[in-house]
Amino acid sequence: FDASTRETCVVRPTRTNTPLQALNLMNDVTYVEAARVLAERVMKAAKTPATRLTMAFRWVTSREPTDRELGILQRGLDYQRERFAKNAEAATNFIKQGERKADEKLDPIELAAYGTIANLILNLDETITKQ
């Protein structure tokens, strides 16, 4: 989003975190697919939601989430589980995004819920602008 025009030398690139950038990244098929694959990975690697969320956050940001951040992620996961439980078709559509097929051994509602949270983590300002 902030690439130089290459007409002049840029010593230090500017950093942007606009709502339009976040909207674009959160809806980009590549990001949605990457989030789903991250969700699959943490679902296979850990059993408890707190461990899964901590693992995903740590893998993406290279640090442990604070208790407050973990609480926000947990509430978001609970909300997404409820939302996808009420609309299984939305969960199926979410996990079908991208070229790589979703792991059929995983519950689609759980996978979609974790995928949306992984998408959120991938779109944190800390993740996008980390240098």
Tab-separated table of N, CA and C in Angstrom, residues 1-4 14-26 28 31 123 128:
chain	number	residue	atom	x	y	z
A	1	PHE	N	0.806	-1.201	0.000
A	1	PHE	CA	0.000	0.000	0.000
A	1	PHE	C	0.847	1.262	0.000
A	2	ASP	N	2.038	1.180	0.551
A	2	ASP	CA	2.889	2.359	0.638
A	2	ASP	C	4.167	2.215	-0.161
A	3	ALA	N	4.132	1.449	-1.202
A	3	ALA	CA	5.336	1.268	-2.007
A	3	ALA	C	5.709	2.591	-2.664
A	4	SER	N	6.998	2.823	-2.775
A	4	SER	CA	7.457	4.065	-3.399
A	4	SER	C	7.152	4.017	-4.891
A	14	THR	N	7.187	4.765	4.517
A	14	THR	CA	6.127	5.133	5.449
A	14	THR	C	5.318	3.892	5.800
A	15	ARG	N	4.649	3.953	6.939
A	15	ARG	CA	3.831	2.829	7.384
A	15	ARG	C	2.380	3.284	7.457
A	16	THR	N	1.517	2.468	6.927
A	16	THR	CA	0.100	2.808	6.904
A	16	THR	C	-0.710	1.701	7.544
A	17	ASN	N	-1.760	2.088	8.211
A	17	ASN	CA	-2.736	1.132	8.700
A	17	ASN	C	-4.112	1.778	8.591
A	18	THR	N	-4.599	1.857	7.391
A	18	THR	CA	-5.885	2.488	7.139
A	18	THR	C	-7.002	1.457	7.192
A	19	PRO	N	-8.220	1.909	7.446
A	19	PRO	CA	-9.355	0.979	7.408
A	19	PRO	C	-9.506	0.299	6.044
A	20	LEU	N	-9.217	1.026	4.980
A	20	LEU	CA	-9.325	0.434	3.641
A	20	LEU	C	-8.315	-0.701	3.471
A	21	GLN	N	-7.109	-0.509	3.987
A	21	GLN	CA	-6.094	-1.560	3.913
A	21	GLN	C	-6.555	-2.784	4.687
A	22	ALA	N	-7.052	-2.588	5.900
A	22	ALA	CA	-7.524	-3.708	6.716
A	22	ALA	C	-8.678	-4.431	6.026
A	23	LEU	N	-9.613	-3.673	5.475
A	23	LEU	CA	-10.750	-4.274	4.779
A	23	LEU	C	-10.281	-5.101	3.593
A	24	ASN	N	-9.343	-4.563	2.847
A	24	ASN	CA	-8.812	-5.287	1.692
A	24	ASN	C	-8.126	-6.584	2.120
A	25	LEU	N	-7.271	-6.500	3.129
A	25	LEU	CA	-6.547	-7.687	3.567
A	25	LEU	C	-7.466	-8.727	4.200
A	26	MET	N	-8.444	-8.289	4.975
A	26	MET	CA	-9.333	-9.246	5.636
A	26	MET	C	-10.215	-9.993	4.645
A	28	ASP	N	-9.220	-10.454	1.293
A	28	ASP	CA	-8.409	-11.011	0.223
A	28	ASP	C	-8.371	-12.529	0.356
A	31	TYR	N	-5.313	-14.024	2.032
A	31	TYR	CA	-5.268	-13.853	3.489
A	31	TYR	C	-6.268	-14.768	4.187
A	123	ASN	N	-4.199	-9.560	10.660
A	123	ASN	CA	-4.466	-8.184	10.261
A	123	ASN	C	-4.231	-7.170	11.365
A	128	ILE	N	1.067	-6.458	10.431
A	128	ILE	CA	1.213	-5.882	9.086
A	128	ILE	C	2.432	-4.970	8.981
